[in-house]
JSON list of C-alpha atoms in Angstrom, two decimals:
[
{"chain": "W", "resi": 249, "resn": "UNK", "atom": "CA", "xyz": [-13.03, -9.17, 16.45]},
{"chain": "W", "resi": 250, "resn": "UNK", "atom": "CA", "xyz": [-12.79, -5.41, 16.08]},
{"chain": "W", "resi": 251, "resn": "UNK", "atom": "CA", "xyz": [-9.85, -5.86, 13.73]},
{"chain": "W", "resi": 252, "resn": "UNK", "atom": "CA", "xyz": [-12.06, -7.83, 11.32]},
{"chain": "W", "resi": 253, "resn": "UNK", "atom": "CA", "xyz": [-14.45, -4.89, 11.10]},
{"chain": "W", "resi": 254, "resn": "UNK", "atom": "CA", "xyz": [-11.54, -2.48, 10.57]},
{"chain": "W", "resi": 255, "resn": "UNK", "atom": "CA", "xyz": [-10.06, -4.75, 7.91]},
{"chain": "W", "resi": 256, "resn": "UNK", "atom": "CA", "xyz": [-13.39, -4.91, 6.11]},
{"chain": "W", "resi": 257, "resn": "UNK", "atom": "CA", "xyz": [-13.63, -1.13, 6.08]},
{"chain": "W", "resi": 258, "resn": "UNK", "atom": "CA", "xyz": [-10.02, -0.81, 4.92]},
{"chain": "W", "resi": 259, "resn": "UNK", "atom": "CA", "xyz": [-10.82, -3.14, 2.03]},
{"chain": "W", "resi": 260, "resn": "UNK", "atom": "CA", "xyz": [-13.88, -1.05, 1.23]},
{"chain": "W", "resi": 261, "resn": "UNK", "atom": "CA", "xyz": [-11.81, 2.16, 1.09]},
{"chain": "W", "resi": 262, "resn": "UNK", "atom": "CA", "xyz": [-9.13, 0.42, -0.99]},
{"chain": "W", "resi": 263, "resn": "UNK", "atom": "CA", "xyz": [-11.69, -0.77, -3.54]},
{"chain": "W", "resi": 264, "resn": "UNK", "atom": "CA", "xyz": [-13.15, 2.75, -3.80]},
{"chain": "W", "resi": 265, "resn": "UNK", "atom": "CA", "xyz": [-9.62, 4.13, -4.19]},
{"chain": "W", "resi": 266, "resn": "UNK", "atom": "CA", "xyz": [-8.85, 1.75, -7.05]},
{"chain": "W", "resi": 267, "resn": "UNK", "atom": "CA", "xyz": [-12.17, 2.39, -8.78]},
{"chain": "W", "resi": 268, "resn": "UNK", "atom": "CA", "xyz": [-11.75, 6.15, -8.53]},
{"chain": "W", "resi": 269, "resn": "UNK", "atom": "CA", "xyz": [-8.19, 5.89, -9.90]},
{"chain": "W", "resi": 270, "resn": "UNK", "atom": "CA", "xyz": [-9.56, 4.00, -12.89]},
{"chain": "W", "resi": 271, "resn": "UNK", "atom": "CA", "xyz": [-12.35, 6.52, -13.39]},
{"chain": "W", "resi": 272, "resn": "UNK", "atom": "CA", "xyz": [-9.81, 9.37, -13.23]},
{"chain": "W", "resi": 273, "resn": "UNK", "atom": "CA", "xyz": [-7.68, 7.68, -15.85]},
{"chain": "W", "resi": 274, "resn": "UNK", "atom": "CA", "xyz": [-10.49, 7.04, -18.36]},
{"chain": "W", "resi": 275, "resn": "UNK", "atom": "CA", "xyz": [-12.32, 10.33, -17.89]},
{"chain": "W", "resi": 276, "resn": "UNK", "atom": "CA", "xyz": [-12.02, 12.72, -20.79]},
{"chain": "W", "resi": 277, "resn": "UNK", "atom": "CA", "xyz": [-13.41, 15.90, -19.18]},
{"chain": "W", "resi": 278, "resn": "UNK", "atom": "CA", "xyz": [-10.71, 17.60, -17.10]},
{"chain": "W", "resi": 279, "resn": "UNK", "atom": "CA", "xyz": [-12.93, 18.55, -14.16]},
{"chain": "W", "resi": 280, "resn": "UNK", "atom": "CA", "xyz": [-14.32, 15.01, -13.92]},
{"chain": "W", "resi": 281, "resn": "UNK", "atom": "CA", "xyz": [-10.80, 13.60, -14.11]},
{"chain": "W", "resi": 282, "resn": "UNK", "atom": "CA", "xyz": [-9.67, 15.84, -11.21]},
{"chain": "W", "resi": 283, "resn": "UNK", "atom": "CA", "xyz": [-12.80, 15.04, -9.20]},
{"chain": "W", "resi": 284, "resn": "UNK", "atom": "CA", "xyz": [-12.07, 11.32, -9.40]},
{"chain": "W", "resi": 285, "resn": "UNK", "atom": "CA", "xyz": [-8.41, 11.90, -8.57]},
{"chain": "W", "resi": 286, "resn": "UNK", "atom": "CA", "xyz": [-9.25, 13.92, -5.47]},
{"chain": "W", "resi": 287, "resn": "UNK", "atom": "CA", "xyz": [-11.94, 11.41, -4.46]},
{"chain": "W", "resi": 288, "resn": "UNK", "atom": "CA", "xyz": [-9.33, 8.64, -4.80]},
{"chain": "W", "resi": 289, "resn": "UNK", "atom": "CA", "xyz": [-6.90, 10.59, -2.61]},
{"chain": "W", "resi": 290, "resn": "UNK", "atom": "CA", "xyz": [-9.68, 10.92, -0.06]},
{"chain": "W", "resi": 291, "resn": "UNK", "atom": "CA", "xyz": [-10.15, 7.15, -0.10]},
{"chain": "W", "resi": 292, "resn": "UNK", "atom": "CA", "xyz": [-6.38, 6.67, 0.15]},
{"chain": "W", "resi": 293, "resn": "UNK", "atom": "CA", "xyz": [-6.21, 8.44, 3.54]},
{"chain": "W", "resi": 294, "resn": "UNK", "atom": "CA", "xyz": [-8.22, 5.84, 5.54]},
{"chain": "W", "resi": 295, "resn": "UNK", "atom": "CA", "xyz": [-6.16, 3.07, 3.95]},
{"chain": "W", "resi": 296, "resn": "UNK", "atom": "CA", "xyz": [-2.90, 4.73, 5.02]},
{"chain": "W", "resi": 297, "resn": "UNK", "atom": "CA", "xyz": [-4.33, 5.38, 8.49]},
{"chain": "W", "resi": 298, "resn": "UNK", "atom": "CA", "xyz": [-5.30, 1.71, 8.79]},
{"chain": "W", "resi": 299, "resn": "UNK", "atom": "CA", "xyz": [-1.84, 0.56, 7.80]},
{"chain": "W", "resi": 300, "resn": "UNK", "atom": "CA", "xyz": [0.00, 3.09, 9.96]},
{"chain": "W", "resi": 301, "resn": "UNK", "atom": "CA", "xyz": [-2.15, 3.01, 13.09]},
{"chain": "W", "resi": 302, "resn": "UNK", "atom": "CA", "xyz": [-5.04, 0.55, 13.32]},
{"chain": "W", "resi": 303, "resn": "UNK", "atom": "CA", "xyz": [-3.27, -2.59, 12.09]},
{"chain": "W", "resi": 304, "resn": "UNK", "atom": "CA", "xyz": [-0.14, -1.61, 14.07]},
{"chain": "W", "resi": 305, "resn": "UNK", "atom": "CA", "xyz": [-2.22, -1.54, 17.25]},
{"chain": "W", "resi": 306, "resn": "UNK", "atom": "CA", "xyz": [-3.34, -5.10, 16.47]},
{"chain": "W", "resi": 307, "resn": "UNK", "atom": "CA", "xyz": [0.33, -6.15, 16.17]},
{"chain": "W", "resi": 308, "resn": "UNK", "atom": "CA", "xyz": [1.16, -4.38, 19.46]},
{"chain": "W", "resi": 309, "resn": "UNK", "atom": "CA", "xyz": [-1.41, -6.58, 21.23]},
{"chain": "W", "resi": 310, "resn": "UNK", "atom": "CA", "xyz": [0.70, -9.66, 20.31]},
{"chain": "W", "resi": 311, "resn": "UNK", "atom": "CA", "xyz": [3.52, -8.19, 22.43]},
{"chain": "W", "resi": 312, "resn": "UNK", "atom": "CA", "xyz": [6.21, -9.60, 20.14]},
{"chain": "W", "resi": 313, "resn": "UNK", "atom": "CA", "xyz": [8.91, -6.97, 19.46]},
{"chain": "W", "resi": 314, "resn": "UNK", "atom": "CA", "xyz": [10.30, -8.78, 16.41]},
{"chain": "W", "resi": 315, "resn": "UNK", "atom": "CA", "xyz": [6.87, -8.91, 14.71]},
{"chain": "W", "resi": 316, "resn": "UNK", "atom": "CA", "xyz": [6.26, -5.29, 15.65]},
{"chain": "W", "resi": 317, "resn": "UNK", "atom": "CA", "xyz": [9.58, -4.23, 14.13]},
{"chain": "W", "resi": 318, "resn": "UNK", "atom": "CA", "xyz": [8.90, -6.24, 10.98]},
{"chain": "W", "resi": 319, "resn": "UNK", "atom": "CA", "xyz": [5.40, -4.80, 10.66]},
{"chain": "W", "resi": 320, "resn": "UNK", "atom": "CA", "xyz": [6.77, -1.27, 11.05]},
{"chain": "W", "resi": 321, "resn": "UNK", "atom": "CA", "xyz": [9.28, -1.77, 8.22]},
{"chain": "W", "resi": 322, "resn": "UNK", "atom": "CA", "xyz": [6.77, -3.41, 5.91]},
{"chain": "W", "resi": 323, "resn": "UNK", "atom": "CA", "xyz": [4.04, -0.86, 6.67]},
{"chain": "W", "resi": 324, "resn": "UNK", "atom": "CA", "xyz": [6.26, 2.12, 5.97]},
{"chain": "W", "resi": 325, "resn": "UNK", "atom": "CA", "xyz": [7.65, 0.55, 2.81]},
{"chain": "W", "resi": 326, "resn": "UNK", "atom": "CA", "xyz": [4.07, 0.05, 1.60]},
{"chain": "W", "resi": 327, "resn": "UNK", "atom": "CA", "xyz": [2.97, 3.59, 2.54]},
{"chain": "W", "resi": 328, "resn": "UNK", "atom": "CA", "xyz": [6.01, 5.25, 0.95]},
{"chain": "W", "resi": 329, "resn": "UNK", "atom": "CA", "xyz": [5.74, 3.30, -2.29]},
{"chain": "W", "resi": 330, "resn": "UNK", "atom": "CA", "xyz": [1.98, 3.82, -2.46]},
{"chain": "W", "resi": 331, "resn": "UNK", "atom": "CA", "xyz": [2.46, 7.58, -2.09]},
{"chain": "W", "resi": 332, "resn": "UNK", "atom": "CA", "xyz": [4.37, 7.59, -5.37]},
{"chain": "W", "resi": 333, "resn": "UNK", "atom": "CA", "xyz": [1.40, 6.25, -7.36]},
{"chain": "W", "resi": 334, "resn": "UNK", "atom": "CA", "xyz": [-0.67, 9.47, -7.09]},
{"chain": "W", "resi": 335, "resn": "UNK", "atom": "CA", "xyz": [2.45, 11.52, -7.86]},
{"chain": "W", "resi": 336, "resn": "UNK", "atom": "CA", "xyz": [3.06, 9.58, -11.07]},
{"chain": "W", "resi": 337, "resn": "UNK", "atom": "CA", "xyz": [-0.65, 9.94, -11.98]},
{"chain": "W", "resi": 338, "resn": "UNK", "atom": "CA", "xyz": [-0.51, 13.65, -11.21]},
{"chain": "W", "resi": 339, "resn": "UNK", "atom": "CA", "xyz": [2.33, 14.28, -13.66]},
{"chain": "W", "resi": 340, "resn": "UNK", "atom": "CA", "xyz": [1.30, 11.79, -16.31]},
{"chain": "W", "resi": 341, "resn": "UNK", "atom": "CA", "xyz": [-2.48, 11.79, -16.47]},
{"chain": "W", "resi": 342, "resn": "UNK", "atom": "CA", "xyz": [-3.15, 15.04, -14.60]},
{"chain": "W", "resi": 343, "resn": "UNK", "atom": "CA", "xyz": [-0.66, 17.54, -16.01]},
{"chain": "W", "resi": 344, "resn": "UNK", "atom": "CA", "xyz": [0.37, 15.45, -19.05]},
{"chain": "W", "resi": 345, "resn": "UNK", "atom": "CA", "xyz": [4.04, 16.15, -18.25]},
{"chain": "W", "resi": 346, "resn": "UNK", "atom": "CA", "xyz": [5.21, 12.55, -18.57]},
{"chain": "W", "resi": 347, "resn": "UNK", "atom": "CA", "xyz": [4.86, 10.33, -21.59]},
{"chain": "W", "resi": 348, "resn": "UNK", "atom": "CA", "xyz": [2.83, 7.14, -21.50]},
{"chain": "W", "resi": 349, "resn": "UNK", "atom": "CA", "xyz": [6.04, 5.15, -21.75]},
{"chain": "W", "resi": 350, "resn": "UNK", "atom": "CA", "xyz": [7.54, 6.89, -18.72]},
{"chain": "W", "resi": 351, "resn": "UNK", "atom": "CA", "xyz": [4.32, 6.39, -16.77]},
{"chain": "W", "resi": 352, "resn": "UNK", "atom": "CA", "xyz": [4.28, 2.67, -17.59]},
{"chain": "W", "resi": 353, "resn": "UNK", "atom": "CA", "xyz": [7.93, 2.18, -16.64]},
{"chain": "W", "resi": 354, "resn": "UNK", "atom": "CA", "xyz": [7.51, 4.16, -13.40]},
{"chain": "W", "resi": 355, "resn": "UNK", "atom": "CA", "xyz": [4.48, 2.16, -12.37]},
{"chain": "W", "resi": 356, "resn": "UNK", "atom": "CA", "xyz": [6.25, -1.09, -13.24]},
{"chain": "W", "resi": 357, "resn": "UNK", "atom": "CA", "xyz": [9.28, -0.16, -11.14]},
{"chain": "W", "resi": 358, "resn": "UNK", "atom": "CA", "xyz": [7.07, 0.81, -8.18]},
{"chain": "W", "resi": 359, "resn": "UNK", "atom": "CA", "xyz": [5.15, -2.48, -8.46]},
{"chain": "W", "resi": 360, "resn": "UNK", "atom": "CA", "xyz": [8.33, -4.57, -8.57]},
{"chain": "W", "resi": 361, "resn": "UNK", "atom": "CA", "xyz": [10.02, -2.69, -5.72]},
{"chain": "W", "resi": 362, "resn": "UNK", "atom": "CA", "xyz": [6.93, -2.81, -3.53]},
{"chain": "W", "resi": 363, "resn": "UNK", "atom": "CA", "xyz": [6.15, -6.46, -4.05]},
{"chain": "W", "resi": 364, "resn": "UNK", "atom": "CA", "xyz": [9.68, -7.90, -4.18]},
{"chain": "W", "resi": 365, "resn": "UNK", "atom": "CA", "xyz": [10.92, -5.89, -1.20]},
{"chain": "W", "resi": 366, "resn": "UNK", "atom": "CA", "xyz": [7.77, -6.79, 0.74]},
{"chain": "W", "resi": 367, "resn": "UNK", "atom": "CA", "xyz": [8.16, -10.50, 0.02]},
{"chain": "W", "resi": 368, "resn": "UNK", "atom": "CA", "xyz": [11.89, -10.47, 0.76]},
{"chain": "W", "resi": 369, "resn": "UNK", "atom": "CA", "xyz": [11.32, -8.74, 4.10]},
{"chain": "W", "resi": 370, "resn": "UNK", "atom": "CA", "xyz": [8.60, -11.20, 5.11]},
{"chain": "W", "resi": 371, "resn": "UNK", "atom": "CA", "xyz": [10.48, -14.32, 4.03]},
{"chain": "W", "resi": 372, "resn": "UNK", "atom": "CA", "xyz": [13.74, -13.18, 5.62]},
{"chain": "W", "resi": 373, "resn": "UNK", "atom": "CA", "xyz": [11.91, -12.78, 8.94]},
{"chain": "W", "resi": 374, "resn": "UNK", "atom": "CA", "xyz": [10.39, -16.25, 8.73]},
{"chain": "W", "resi": 375, "resn": "UNK", "atom": "CA", "xyz": [11.70, -17.34, 12.11]},
{"chain": "W", "resi": 376, "resn": "UNK", "atom": "CA", "xyz": [10.38, -14.29, 13.94]},
{"chain": "W", "resi": 377, "resn": "UNK", "atom": "CA", "xyz": [6.90, -14.88, 12.55]},
{"chain": "W", "resi": 378, "resn": "UNK", "atom": "CA", "xyz": [6.66, -18.19, 14.40]},
{"chain": "W", "resi": 379, "resn": "UNK", "atom": "CA", "xyz": [7.14, -20.69, 11.61]},
{"chain": "W", "resi": 380, "resn": "UNK", "atom": "CA", "xyz": [5.75, -24.10, 12.37]},
{"chain": "W", "resi": 381, "resn": "UNK", "atom": "CA", "xyz": [7.63, -27.28, 11.65]},
{"chain": "W", "resi": 382, "resn": "UNK", "atom": "CA", "xyz": [11.37, -27.78, 11.42]},
{"chain": "W", "resi": 383, "resn": "UNK", "atom": "CA", "xyz": [13.21, -24.49, 11.27]},
{"chain": "W", "resi": 384, "resn": "UNK", "atom": "CA", "xyz": [16.22, -24.24, 9.02]},
{"chain": "W", "resi": 385, "resn": "UNK", "atom": "CA", "xyz": [18.81, -21.79, 10.27]},
{"chain": "W", "resi": 386, "resn": "UNK", "atom": "CA", "xyz": [20.53, -21.45, 6.93]},
{"chain": "W", "resi": 387, "resn": "UNK", "atom": "CA", "xyz": [20.03, -18.24, 5.00]},
{"chain": "W", "resi": 388, "resn": "UNK", "atom": "CA", "xyz": [20.01, -19.48, 1.45]},
{"chain": "W", "resi": 389, "resn": "UNK", "atom": "CA", "xyz": [18.15, -17.30, -1.02]},
{"chain": "W", "resi": 390, "resn": "UNK", "atom": "CA", "xyz": [17.63, -18.55, -4.52]}
]
């Protein structure tokens, strides 16, 4: 039941991270904008720690090497992609080096890569996740 408490706290930090990112984007005063950005980065750290360590320890308890390997891949994909979001914000909103169009396209590409790669990795490992019901051994992707 400890993992439920950790998950709740991770969700709390994630919500604060998203709110602070929004506040940083809509702030007009430069110092306020940077305060919210740095606060959001501070809230990002516990989320990354939870993904990299705490949730991984929960997977280790299951003692299934295939699930552990899958979790490792998905977790690092998520962490790496999520690290690009503050970098794009830094150069678009923070330093005003990128245009709004570039920022929008960069965020869209990161969203698509993160979500599609995540879903593909999870669905391609369907058998190792202990699927219930009849298991099809064909690898057809539509």
